[in-house]
mmCIF file of C-alpha atoms in Angstrom:
data_model
loop_
_atom_site.group_PDB
_atom_site.id
_atom_site.type_symbol
_atom_site.label_atom_id
_atom_site.label_comp_id
_atom_site.label_asym_id
_atom_site.label_seq_id
_atom_site.Cartn_x
_atom_site.Cartn_y
_atom_site.Cartn_z
ATOM 1 C CA UNK A 1 -14.013 24.961 9.813
ATOM 2 C CA UNK A 2 -11.470 24.763 6.995
ATOM 3 C CA UNK A 3 -10.482 22.561 4.121
ATOM 4 C CA UNK A 4 -7.636 20.021 4.233
ATOM 5 C CA UNK A 5 -4.843 22.520 3.548
ATOM 6 C CA UNK A 6 -6.440 25.381 5.500
ATOM 7 C CA UNK A 7 -6.441 27.794 2.567
ATOM 8 C CA UNK A 8 -10.267 27.965 2.478
ATOM 9 C CA UNK A 9 -12.344 29.079 5.516
ATOM 10 C CA UNK A 10 -15.756 27.477 5.306
ATOM 11 C CA UNK A 11 -18.565 29.974 6.065
ATOM 12 C CA UNK A 12 -21.368 27.560 6.674
ATOM 13 C CA UNK A 13 -24.419 28.939 8.489
ATOM 14 C CA UNK A 14 -25.274 25.394 9.648
ATOM 15 C CA UNK A 15 -23.451 22.041 9.477
ATOM 16 C CA UNK A 16 -25.266 18.685 9.585
ATOM 17 C CA UNK A 17 -24.232 15.034 9.991
ATOM 18 C CA UNK A 18 -27.379 13.084 9.084
ATOM 19 C CA UNK A 19 -27.544 9.531 10.368
ATOM 20 C CA UNK A 20 -30.257 8.074 8.128
ATOM 21 C CA UNK A 21 -31.612 8.390 4.600
ATOM 22 C CA UNK A 22 -34.858 9.813 5.930
ATOM 23 C CA UNK A 23 -32.954 12.495 7.873
ATOM 24 C CA UNK A 24 -30.984 13.364 4.795
ATOM 25 C CA UNK A 25 -34.125 13.660 2.698
ATOM 26 C CA UNK A 26 -35.777 15.922 5.268
ATOM 27 C CA UNK A 27 -32.702 18.184 5.472
ATOM 28 C CA UNK A 28 -32.593 18.585 1.707
ATOM 29 C CA UNK A 29 -36.316 19.069 1.319
ATOM 30 C CA UNK A 30 -36.464 21.766 4.021
ATOM 31 C CA UNK A 31 -33.410 23.690 2.787
ATOM 32 C CA UNK A 32 -33.346 26.672 0.443
ATOM 33 C CA UNK A 33 -29.605 26.148 -0.086
ATOM 34 C CA UNK A 34 -27.516 23.152 0.842
ATOM 35 C CA UNK A 35 -24.200 21.686 -0.178
ATOM 36 C CA UNK A 36 -22.539 18.333 0.413
ATOM 37 C CA UNK A 37 -18.940 18.087 1.690
ATOM 38 C CA UNK A 38 -16.720 15.027 1.973
ATOM 39 C CA UNK A 39 -13.246 14.856 3.412
ATOM 40 C CA UNK A 40 -12.604 18.448 2.262
ATOM 41 C CA UNK A 41 -9.497 17.452 0.407
ATOM 42 C CA UNK A 42 -10.069 20.363 -2.007
ATOM 43 C CA UNK A 43 -8.172 23.534 -2.691
ATOM 44 C CA UNK A 44 -10.868 25.917 -4.033
ATOM 45 C CA UNK A 45 -14.347 26.947 -3.033
ATOM 46 C CA UNK A 46 -16.108 23.897 -4.473
ATOM 47 C CA UNK A 47 -16.977 22.519 -1.000
ATOM 48 C CA UNK A 48 -17.888 25.841 0.568
ATOM 49 C CA UNK A 49 -21.302 27.311 1.246
ATOM 50 C CA UNK A 50 -22.785 30.304 3.047
ATOM 51 C CA UNK A 51 -25.827 28.279 3.951
ATOM 52 C CA UNK A 52 -26.265 24.645 5.033
ATOM 53 C CA UNK A 53 -23.501 22.092 4.667
ATOM 54 C CA UNK A 54 -23.975 18.305 4.908
ATOM 55 C CA UNK A 55 -21.402 15.635 5.602
ATOM 56 C CA UNK A 56 -22.404 11.953 5.144
ATOM 57 C CA UNK A 57 -19.759 10.287 7.334
ATOM 58 C CA UNK A 58 -22.353 9.417 10.054
ATOM 59 C CA UNK A 59 -24.737 7.725 7.590
ATOM 60 C CA UNK A 60 -25.063 3.932 7.910
ATOM 61 C CA UNK A 61 -21.894 2.324 6.684
ATOM 62 C CA UNK A 62 -22.875 0.019 3.815
ATOM 63 C CA UNK A 63 -20.342 -2.280 2.067
ATOM 64 C CA UNK A 64 -22.417 -4.987 0.313
ATOM 65 C CA UNK A 65 -20.559 -7.202 -2.112
ATOM 66 C CA UNK A 66 -22.389 -9.009 -4.920
ATOM 67 C CA UNK A 67 -20.083 -11.771 -6.167
ATOM 68 C CA UNK A 68 -22.372 -12.575 -9.056
ATOM 69 C CA UNK A 69 -22.397 -9.062 -10.590
ATOM 70 C CA UNK A 70 -18.861 -8.300 -9.458
ATOM 71 C CA UNK A 71 -20.000 -5.103 -7.715
ATOM 72 C CA UNK A 72 -20.107 -3.544 -4.317
ATOM 73 C CA UNK A 73 -22.772 -1.265 -2.936
ATOM 74 C CA UNK A 74 -21.094 1.371 -0.774
ATOM 75 C CA UNK A 75 -22.035 4.424 1.277
ATOM 76 C CA UNK A 76 -20.973 7.626 -0.502
ATOM 77 C CA UNK A 77 -19.577 9.105 2.733
ATOM 78 C CA UNK A 78 -16.972 6.382 3.288
ATOM 79 C CA UNK A 79 -13.370 6.866 2.337
ATOM 80 C CA UNK A 80 -11.398 4.576 0.059
ATOM 81 C CA UNK A 81 -9.290 3.694 3.110
ATOM 82 C CA UNK A 82 -12.418 2.305 4.758
ATOM 83 C CA UNK A 83 -13.675 0.417 1.713
ATOM 84 C CA UNK A 84 -10.419 -1.137 0.366
ATOM 85 C CA UNK A 85 -9.477 -3.423 3.269
ATOM 86 C CA UNK A 86 -13.012 -4.852 3.504
ATOM 87 C CA UNK A 87 -13.014 -5.633 -0.239
ATOM 88 C CA UNK A 88 -9.611 -7.296 -0.014
ATOM 89 C CA UNK A 89 -10.556 -9.400 3.015
ATOM 90 C CA UNK A 90 -13.395 -10.885 0.927
ATOM 91 C CA UNK A 91 -11.154 -11.506 -2.116
ATOM 92 C CA UNK A 92 -12.030 -8.403 -4.117
ATOM 93 C CA UNK A 93 -10.402 -5.175 -5.353
ATOM 94 C CA UNK A 94 -11.076 -2.107 -7.453
ATOM 95 C CA UNK A 95 -9.033 -1.316 -10.498
ATOM 96 C CA UNK A 96 -7.255 1.743 -9.225
ATOM 97 C CA UNK A 97 -6.869 4.217 -6.360
ATOM 98 C CA UNK A 98 -5.824 7.806 -5.998
ATOM 99 C CA UNK A 99 -2.431 8.731 -4.490
ATOM 100 C CA UNK A 100 -3.879 8.830 -0.979
ATOM 101 C CA UNK A 101 -6.657 6.703 0.579
ATOM 102 C CA UNK A 102 -7.921 9.332 2.970
ATOM 103 C CA UNK A 103 -10.364 10.922 0.556
ATOM 104 C CA UNK A 104 -14.119 10.316 0.483
ATOM 105 C CA UNK A 105 -15.654 8.194 -2.229
ATOM 106 C CA UNK A 106 -18.298 10.719 -3.154
ATOM 107 C CA UNK A 107 -15.954 13.700 -3.262
ATOM 108 C CA UNK A 108 -13.443 11.824 -5.351
ATOM 109 C CA UNK A 109 -15.917 10.558 -7.889
ATOM 110 C CA UNK A 110 -17.857 13.836 -8.247
ATOM 111 C CA UNK A 111 -14.708 15.858 -9.038
ATOM 112 C CA UNK A 112 -13.036 13.427 -11.438
ATOM 113 C CA UNK A 113 -10.191 12.252 -9.186
ATOM 114 C CA UNK A 114 -7.916 9.521 -10.535
ATOM 115 C CA UNK A 115 -4.925 7.313 -10.065
ATOM 116 C CA UNK A 116 -2.497 6.604 -12.917
ATOM 117 C CA UNK A 117 -1.956 4.139 -15.769
ATOM 118 C CA UNK A 118 -2.200 4.428 -19.498
ATOM 119 C CA UNK A 119 -5.050 1.861 -19.486
ATOM 120 C CA UNK A 120 -6.707 3.073 -16.298
ATOM 121 C CA UNK A 121 -9.625 5.476 -16.325
ATOM 122 C CA UNK A 122 -10.392 7.806 -13.452
ATOM 123 C CA UNK A 123 -12.286 6.603 -10.376
ATOM 124 C CA UNK A 124 -15.689 7.781 -11.558
ATOM 125 C CA UNK A 125 -15.551 5.159 -14.288
ATOM 126 C CA UNK A 126 -15.718 2.428 -11.682
ATOM 127 C CA UNK A 127 -19.280 3.453 -10.955
ATOM 128 C CA UNK A 128 -22.101 1.196 -12.183
ATOM 129 C CA UNK A 129 -24.955 3.122 -10.572
ATOM 130 C CA UNK A 130 -25.635 5.657 -7.871
ATOM 131 C CA UNK A 131 -28.578 6.737 -5.693
ATOM 132 C CA UNK A 132 -29.153 10.421 -5.276
ATOM 133 C CA UNK A 133 -31.482 12.591 -3.220
ATOM 134 C CA UNK A 134 -32.953 15.332 -5.412
ATOM 135 C CA UNK A 135 -33.761 18.878 -4.438
ATOM 136 C CA UNK A 136 -37.318 17.775 -3.619
ATOM 137 C CA UNK A 137 -36.018 15.095 -1.214
ATOM 138 C CA UNK A 138 -36.864 12.270 -3.563
ATOM 139 C CA UNK A 139 -34.566 9.247 -4.058
ATOM 140 C CA UNK A 140 -33.546 8.582 -7.624
ATOM 141 C CA UNK A 141 -31.516 5.568 -8.887
ATOM 142 C CA UNK A 142 -29.298 6.231 -11.916
ATOM 143 C CA UNK A 143 -27.458 3.451 -13.687
ATOM 144 C CA UNK A 144 -25.568 3.103 -16.977
ATOM 145 C CA UNK A 145 -28.806 2.583 -18.939
ATOM 146 C CA UNK A 146 -29.898 6.090 -18.000
ATOM 147 C CA UNK A 147 -29.002 8.722 -20.651
ATOM 148 C CA UNK A 148 -28.103 11.103 -17.832
ATOM 149 C CA UNK A 149 -25.510 8.707 -16.319
ATOM 150 C CA UNK A 150 -22.436 10.130 -18.181
ATOM 151 C CA UNK A 151 -23.521 13.665 -17.284
ATOM 152 C CA UNK A 152 -24.085 13.213 -13.615
ATOM 153 C CA UNK A 153 -21.406 10.823 -12.286
ATOM 154 C CA UNK A 154 -18.925 13.715 -12.187
ATOM 155 C CA UNK A 155 -21.632 16.126 -11.135
ATOM 156 C CA UNK A 156 -19.868 18.611 -8.853
ATOM 157 C CA UNK A 157 -22.747 18.181 -6.357
ATOM 158 C CA UNK A 158 -25.114 20.196 -8.575
ATOM 159 C CA UNK A 159 -27.882 17.742 -9.292
ATOM 160 C CA UNK A 160 -28.465 16.307 -5.864
ATOM 161 C CA UNK A 161 -26.645 14.610 -3.022
ATOM 162 C CA UNK A 162 -25.397 11.091 -3.730
ATOM 163 C CA UNK A 163 -25.718 8.787 -0.733
ATOM 164 C CA UNK A 164 -24.800 5.440 -2.268
ATOM 165 C CA UNK A 165 -22.764 4.016 -5.183
ATOM 166 C CA UNK A 166 -22.586 0.686 -6.908
ATOM 167 C CA UNK A 167 -18.933 0.160 -7.952
ATOM 168 C CA UNK A 168 -17.487 -2.562 -10.129
ATOM 169 C CA UNK A 169 -14.934 -4.858 -8.508
ATOM 170 C CA UNK A 170 -12.498 -7.558 -9.642
ATOM 171 C CA UNK A 171 -10.539 -10.323 -7.893
ATOM 172 C CA UNK A 172 -7.922 -9.080 -5.526
ATOM 173 C CA UNK A 173 -4.373 -8.684 -6.825
ATOM 174 C CA UNK A 174 -0.896 -7.672 -5.718
ATOM 175 C CA UNK A 175 1.303 -4.724 -6.664
ATOM 176 C CA UNK A 176 5.060 -4.324 -6.453
ATOM 177 C CA UNK A 177 6.392 -0.762 -6.303
ATOM 178 C CA UNK A 178 9.788 0.248 -7.645
ATOM 179 C CA UNK A 179 11.342 3.700 -8.103
ATOM 180 C CA UNK A 180 13.788 4.712 -10.764
ATOM 181 C CA UNK A 181 15.494 7.983 -9.749
ATOM 182 C CA UNK A 182 16.850 10.896 -11.732
ATOM 183 C CA UNK A 183 15.468 10.233 -15.186
ATOM 184 C CA UNK A 184 16.079 13.385 -17.306
ATOM 185 C CA UNK A 185 12.992 15.145 -18.542
ATOM 186 C CA UNK A 186 14.286 15.148 -22.122
ATOM 187 C CA UNK A 187 14.474 11.333 -22.072
ATOM 188 C CA UNK A 188 10.883 11.266 -20.749
ATOM 189 C CA UNK A 189 9.852 13.627 -23.601
ATOM 190 C CA UNK A 190 11.445 11.453 -26.302
ATOM 191 C CA UNK A 191 9.967 8.220 -24.929
ATOM 192 C CA UNK A 192 6.826 9.411 -23.113
ATOM 193 C CA UNK A 193 4.364 6.638 -23.903
ATOM 194 C CA UNK A 194 6.950 3.913 -23.472
ATOM 195 C CA UNK A 195 8.189 5.148 -20.110
ATOM 196 C CA UNK A 196 4.775 6.043 -18.690
ATOM 197 C CA UNK A 197 3.479 2.675 -19.863
ATOM 198 C CA UNK A 198 6.225 0.698 -18.113
ATOM 199 C CA UNK A 199 3.951 -0.573 -15.399
ATOM 200 C CA UNK A 200 0.298 -0.831 -14.419
ATOM 201 C CA UNK A 201 0.489 2.543 -12.730
ATOM 202 C CA UNK A 202 3.274 5.045 -13.260
ATOM 203 C CA UNK A 203 4.021 8.527 -11.828
ATOM 204 C CA UNK A 204 6.853 10.876 -12.639
ATOM 205 C CA UNK A 205 7.865 13.393 -9.986
ATOM 206 C CA UNK A 206 9.910 16.461 -10.784
ATOM 207 C CA UNK A 207 10.814 19.762 -9.073
ATOM 208 C CA UNK A 208 11.304 21.690 -12.345
ATOM 209 C CA UNK A 209 14.786 22.723 -11.156
ATOM 210 C CA UNK A 210 17.910 23.193 -13.256
ATOM 211 C CA UNK A 211 18.637 19.452 -12.959
ATOM 212 C CA UNK A 212 15.687 18.869 -15.269
ATOM 213 C CA UNK A 213 15.095 15.320 -14.051
ATOM 214 C CA UNK A 214 12.654 13.369 -11.987
ATOM 215 C CA UNK A 215 11.852 10.158 -10.202
ATOM 216 C CA UNK A 216 9.719 7.467 -11.839
ATOM 217 C CA UNK A 217 7.392 5.590 -9.445
ATOM 218 C CA UNK A 218 6.290 2.288 -11.019
ATOM 219 C CA UNK A 219 3.579 0.025 -9.581
ATOM 220 C CA UNK A 220 3.793 -3.391 -11.235
ATOM 221 C CA UNK A 221 0.798 -5.666 -11.129
ATOM 222 C CA UNK A 222 0.948 -9.448 -10.465
ATOM 223 C CA UNK A 223 3.278 -10.997 -13.017
ATOM 224 C CA UNK A 224 4.427 -7.872 -14.842
ATOM 225 C CA UNK A 225 8.187 -7.971 -15.286
ATOM 226 C CA UNK A 226 10.284 -5.371 -13.437
ATOM 227 C CA UNK A 227 13.096 -3.853 -15.585
ATOM 228 C CA UNK A 228 16.515 -3.423 -14.080
ATOM 229 C CA UNK A 229 16.682 0.062 -15.551
ATOM 230 C CA UNK A 230 14.368 2.571 -17.247
ATOM 231 C CA UNK A 231 15.557 5.651 -19.134
ATOM 232 C CA UNK A 232 19.112 4.993 -18.011
ATOM 233 C CA UNK A 233 18.163 4.786 -14.324
ATOM 234 C CA UNK A 234 18.494 1.676 -12.201
ATOM 235 C CA UNK A 235 16.115 0.581 -9.416
ATOM 236 C CA UNK A 236 16.416 2.675 -6.264
ATOM 237 C CA UNK A 237 18.031 1.107 -3.227
ATOM 238 C CA UNK A 238 16.776 3.694 -0.757
ATOM 239 C CA UNK A 239 13.161 4.699 0.014
ATOM 240 C CA UNK A 240 11.769 7.832 -1.485
ATOM 241 C CA UNK A 241 9.081 10.371 -0.627
ATOM 242 C CA UNK A 242 7.594 12.347 -3.592
ATOM 243 C CA UNK A 243 9.047 15.474 -1.970
ATOM 244 C CA UNK A 244 12.816 14.893 -1.624
ATOM 245 C CA UNK A 245 13.104 16.908 1.647
ATOM 246 C CA UNK A 246 10.398 14.913 3.443
ATOM 247 C CA UNK A 247 10.984 11.694 5.438
ATOM 248 C CA UNK A 248 9.570 8.730 3.393
ATOM 249 C CA UNK A 249 8.167 6.946 6.438
ATOM 250 C CA UNK A 250 4.579 7.900 5.379
ATOM 251 C CA UNK A 251 5.058 6.278 1.916
ATOM 252 C CA UNK A 252 3.822 2.840 0.907
ATOM 253 C CA UNK A 253 6.446 0.091 0.665
ATOM 254 C CA UNK A 254 8.934 0.125 -2.207
ATOM 255 C CA UNK A 255 11.855 -2.084 -3.420
ATOM 256 C CA UNK A 256 9.562 -4.435 -5.419
ATOM 257 C CA UNK A 257 8.184 -6.145 -2.355
ATOM 258 C CA UNK A 258 4.755 -7.665 -3.212
ATOM 259 C CA UNK A 259 1.786 -6.158 -1.355
ATOM 260 C CA UNK A 260 -1.956 -6.077 -1.522
ATOM 261 C CA UNK A 261 -3.311 -3.648 -4.096
ATOM 262 C CA UNK A 262 -4.646 -1.100 -1.579
ATOM 263 C CA UNK A 263 -1.320 -0.996 0.230
ATOM 264 C CA UNK A 264 0.698 -0.173 -2.926
ATOM 265 C CA UNK A 265 -1.452 1.817 -5.372
ATOM 266 C CA UNK A 266 -1.559 4.890 -3.142
ATOM 267 C CA UNK A 267 1.713 6.747 -2.534
ATOM 268 C CA UNK A 268 0.878 7.227 1.117
ATOM 269 C CA UNK A 269 -0.122 4.910 3.983
ATOM 270 C CA UNK A 270 -3.535 5.530 5.595
ATOM 271 C CA UNK A 271 -2.136 5.937 9.103
ATOM 272 C CA UNK A 272 0.055 8.925 8.146
ATOM 273 C CA UNK A 273 -0.664 12.527 7.037
ATOM 274 C CA UNK A 274 0.114 12.514 3.354
ATOM 275 C CA UNK A 275 2.410 14.979 1.550
ATOM 276 C CA UNK A 276 3.239 18.106 3.623
ATOM 277 C CA UNK A 277 -0.248 18.882 4.857
ATOM 278 C CA UNK A 278 -0.669 22.626 4.463
ATOM 279 C CA UNK A 279 -0.160 23.170 0.750
ATOM 280 C CA UNK A 280 -2.009 24.236 -2.379
ATOM 281 C CA UNK A 281 -2.603 21.812 -5.218
ATOM 282 C CA UNK A 282 -3.326 22.360 -8.917
ATOM 283 C CA UNK A 283 -3.798 19.848 -11.679
ATOM 284 C CA UNK A 284 -4.294 20.254 -15.417
ATOM 285 C CA UNK A 285 -5.319 17.618 -17.922
ATOM 286 C CA UNK A 286 -4.012 17.617 -21.504
ATOM 287 C CA UNK A 287 -4.018 15.096 -24.324
ATOM 288 C CA UNK A 288 -1.322 12.535 -23.850
ATOM 289 C CA UNK A 289 -0.037 13.094 -27.368
ATOM 290 C CA UNK A 290 0.771 16.684 -26.432
ATOM 291 C CA UNK A 291 2.709 15.842 -23.296
ATOM 292 C CA UNK A 292 6.272 16.272 -24.737
ATOM 293 C CA UNK A 293 5.413 19.695 -26.159
ATOM 294 C CA UNK A 294 3.561 20.792 -22.972
ATOM 295 C CA UNK A 295 6.616 19.791 -20.889
ATOM 296 C CA UNK A 296 8.760 21.926 -23.130
ATOM 297 C CA UNK A 297 6.534 24.942 -22.482
ATOM 298 C CA UNK A 298 6.661 24.352 -18.732
ATOM 299 C CA UNK A 299 10.438 24.116 -18.856
ATOM 300 C CA UNK A 300 10.489 27.594 -20.300
ATOM 301 C CA UNK A 301 8.939 28.974 -17.073
ATOM 302 C CA UNK A 302 10.710 26.565 -14.662
ATOM 303 C CA UNK A 303 12.415 29.479 -12.989
ATOM 304 C CA UNK A 304 8.956 30.796 -12.059
ATOM 305 C CA UNK A 305 7.609 27.369 -10.978
ATOM 306 C CA UNK A 306 10.505 25.909 -8.984
ATOM 307 C CA UNK A 307 10.843 28.463 -6.134
ATOM 308 C CA UNK A 308 7.171 28.058 -5.030
ATOM 309 C CA UNK A 309 6.853 24.341 -5.621
ATOM 310 C CA UNK A 310 7.091 21.373 -3.352
ATOM 311 C CA UNK A 311 6.741 18.819 -6.127
ATOM 312 C CA UNK A 312 5.085 18.172 -9.499
ATOM 313 C CA UNK A 313 3.644 14.819 -10.569
ATOM 314 C CA UNK A 314 2.722 13.490 -14.045
ATOM 315 C CA UNK A 315 0.113 10.727 -14.347
ATOM 316 C CA UNK A 316 -1.726 9.178 -17.228
ATOM 317 C CA UNK A 317 -5.519 8.662 -17.483
ATOM 318 C CA UNK A 318 -7.373 6.668 -20.098
ATOM 319 C CA UNK A 319 -10.115 8.379 -22.095
ATOM 320 C CA UNK A 320 -13.789 8.068 -21.092
ATOM 321 C CA UNK A 321 -17.254 9.391 -21.970
ATOM 322 C CA UNK A 322 -18.084 11.215 -18.710
ATOM 323 C CA UNK A 323 -19.043 14.738 -19.642
ATOM 324 C CA UNK A 324 -17.074 16.655 -17.005
ATOM 325 C CA UNK A 325 -14.088 14.293 -16.866
ATOM 326 C CA UNK A 326 -10.657 15.798 -17.499
ATOM 327 C CA UNK A 327 -10.125 12.758 -19.784
ATOM 328 C CA UNK A 328 -13.424 13.117 -21.724
ATOM 329 C CA UNK A 329 -12.814 11.520 -25.148
ATOM 330 C CA UNK A 330 -9.092 12.166 -24.785
ATOM 331 C CA UNK A 331 -6.191 9.935 -23.714
ATOM 332 C CA UNK A 332 -4.813 12.208 -21.066
ATOM 333 C CA UNK A 333 -1.946 13.250 -18.814
ATOM 334 C CA UNK A 334 -2.527 15.031 -15.519
ATOM 335 C CA UNK A 335 0.143 17.543 -14.669
ATOM 336 C CA UNK A 336 -0.069 18.036 -10.925
ATOM 337 C CA UNK A 337 1.529 20.759 -8.804
ATOM 338 C CA UNK A 338 1.919 20.749 -5.010
ATOM 339 C CA UNK A 339 2.598 24.369 -4.172
ATOM 340 C CA UNK A 340 3.963 26.060 -1.124
ATOM 341 C CA UNK A 341 1.283 27.983 0.657
ATOM 342 C CA UNK A 342 2.109 31.596 -0.199
ATOM 343 C CA UNK A 343 -0.025 34.575 -1.046
ATOM 344 C CA UNK A 344 1.398 35.004 -4.572
ATOM 345 C CA UNK A 345 0.606 31.451 -5.712
ATOM 346 C CA UNK A 346 -2.383 32.344 -7.922
ATOM 347 C CA UNK A 347 -0.129 34.417 -10.196
ATOM 348 C CA UNK A 348 2.181 31.433 -10.678
ATOM 349 C CA UNK A 349 -0.744 29.112 -11.289
ATOM 350 C CA UNK A 350 -1.995 31.518 -13.958
ATOM 351 C CA UNK A 351 1.481 31.401 -15.648
ATOM 352 C CA UNK A 352 1.208 27.609 -15.735
ATOM 353 C CA UNK A 353 -2.297 27.813 -17.261
ATOM 354 C CA UNK A 354 -1.074 30.334 -19.835
ATOM 355 C CA UNK A 355 1.670 27.847 -20.884
ATOM 356 C CA UNK A 356 -0.814 25.012 -21.168
ATOM 357 C CA UNK A 357 -3.590 26.964 -22.837
ATOM 358 C CA UNK A 358 -2.450 26.002 -26.407
ATOM 359 C CA UNK A 359 -3.064 22.371 -25.365
ATOM 360 C CA UNK A 360 -6.651 23.105 -24.230
ATOM 361 C CA UNK A 361 -5.966 22.058 -20.685
ATOM 362 C CA UNK A 362 -8.787 21.070 -18.317
ATOM 363 C CA UNK A 363 -8.376 21.851 -14.619
ATOM 364 C CA UNK A 364 -9.182 19.389 -11.863
ATOM 365 C CA UNK A 365 -12.470 20.494 -10.386
ATOM 366 C CA UNK A 366 -11.273 20.207 -6.789
ATOM 367 C CA UNK A 367 -7.934 22.013 -7.077
ATOM 368 C CA UNK A 368 -6.729 25.605 -7.518
ATOM 369 C CA UNK A 369 -7.062 27.190 -10.931
ATOM 370 C CA UNK A 370 -7.835 30.615 -12.477
ATOM 371 C CA UNK A 371 -9.758 29.682 -15.602
ATOM 372 C CA UNK A 372 -13.162 31.286 -15.991
ATOM 373 C CA UNK A 373 -16.554 29.981 -17.166
ATOM 374 C CA UNK A 374 -15.964 30.948 -20.768
ATOM 375 C CA UNK A 375 -12.695 29.038 -21.019
ATOM 376 C CA UNK A 376 -14.164 25.953 -19.235
ATOM 377 C CA UNK A 377 -17.089 25.864 -21.691
ATOM 378 C CA UNK A 378 -14.575 25.850 -24.530
ATOM 379 C CA UNK A 379 -12.712 22.788 -23.311
ATOM 380 C CA UNK A 380 -15.657 20.750 -21.971
ATOM 381 C CA UNK A 381 -17.754 20.089 -25.107
ATOM 382 C CA UNK A 382 -20.814 18.978 -23.084
ATOM 383 C CA UNK A 383 -20.826 21.896 -20.686
ATOM 384 C CA UNK A 384 -23.968 23.559 -21.941
ATOM 385 C CA UNK A 385 -25.861 20.300 -21.927
ATOM 386 C CA UNK A 386 -24.626 19.548 -18.399
ATOM 387 C CA UNK A 387 -25.824 22.967 -17.170
ATOM 388 C CA UNK A 388 -29.236 22.453 -18.746
ATOM 389 C CA UNK A 389 -29.612 19.047 -17.122
ATOM 390 C CA UNK A 390 -28.479 20.302 -13.720
ATOM 391 C CA UNK A 391 -31.026 23.119 -13.909
ATOM 392 C CA UNK A 392 -33.762 20.761 -14.903
ATOM 393 C CA UNK A 393 -33.028 18.580 -11.818
ATOM 394 C CA UNK A 394 -32.559 21.591 -9.497
ATOM 395 C CA UNK A 395 -34.572 24.536 -10.912
ATOM 396 C CA UNK A 396 -34.370 26.490 -7.628
ATOM 397 C CA UNK A 397 -30.525 26.042 -7.698
ATOM 398 C CA UNK A 398 -30.641 24.591 -4.204
ATOM 399 C CA UNK A 399 -27.237 22.902 -4.568
ATOM 400 C CA UNK A 400 -25.477 25.869 -6.181
ATOM 401 C CA UNK A 401 -22.653 27.709 -4.435
ATOM 402 C CA UNK A 402 -20.327 30.565 -5.360
ATOM 403 C CA UNK A 403 -17.876 28.203 -7.099
ATOM 404 C CA UNK A 404 -20.443 26.559 -9.374
ATOM 405 C CA UNK A 405 -22.135 29.850 -10.068
ATOM 406 C CA UNK A 406 -18.871 31.415 -11.209
ATOM 407 C CA UNK A 407 -17.445 28.412 -13.079
ATOM 408 C CA UNK A 408 -20.657 27.309 -14.818
ATOM 409 C CA UNK A 409 -22.368 30.598 -15.460
#
């Protein structure tokens, strides 16, 4: 078994697909080491284990909407692509989605995955409560009144296995997607907040080549006005894929045509394989105020980045209070890299991290990075408290794996 991009070989001793809560509890209680795995859309060892692995996709599929509390109770093993159409059919939506709907809800939330938008927080902030099976096989309900909530929502699978979430919802809405091509990076730098705040959700794609330009993907909500031009670029009249060399057939509809939220917020349609498939991804979060300066530093090493890159994407994420969030107490920008799958890629990733180190970057927990535990503790202010809490919940370190041992030692 391998991860989504086939750069990690899973070395599970046993692999389980429990079909009930009681079966899940028994598996956890009887295990010395066990690790949950979702859709395996990860690019490091976070989902690996040399012992027992569990996947929740066979658990009962729960999608229970509570109109009064504006919330939905949902099985952790479902994907956003399974949840979103059901919500919409009953008149509801969630505030944002990641760039692809194929990923599991639990995996996305527990690693701090996000969409985009200056006012939009990452997906973990949609959680109102969650139900977790502890190392002793006990069920524990944790909601926002619990002091441990902010620590454990993005929990990296260390405190237990989440089997159910309660997520806040809102009335369904429409999105119109428009692309503005070839906006120079220097114009973006000089007008960063203005350009990235043009629409409800905005992404800027660039190849870091000598052209020093990129395409702006804008997702306008409901009655938001659509400008004729942004940064000197007019609305695109042809369909785009984030990677210029790839056929855009897999991408969600563009040209400002209204569509349901779940059919426009992702870049890719559920029925297609997103991006290029076999690739390596990295992402680094910095303070939004530092974005122009950080882009300048990356431009200095563009000759190193460009040859091994498929595409790079900039997205904004609103600040939050979740301890291991890339946007913890910081209005943020995610600088994302989709790399070609080559043996030398780690050395290039390290060069990118070196360039971003003055801005105290935080890596995405599910993607490739080279930072060590000492650095991570310096940029996540609550790291020591998180480790203490995780140890209190799992004193035998049942849910630990090589990744968490190295990154959180």
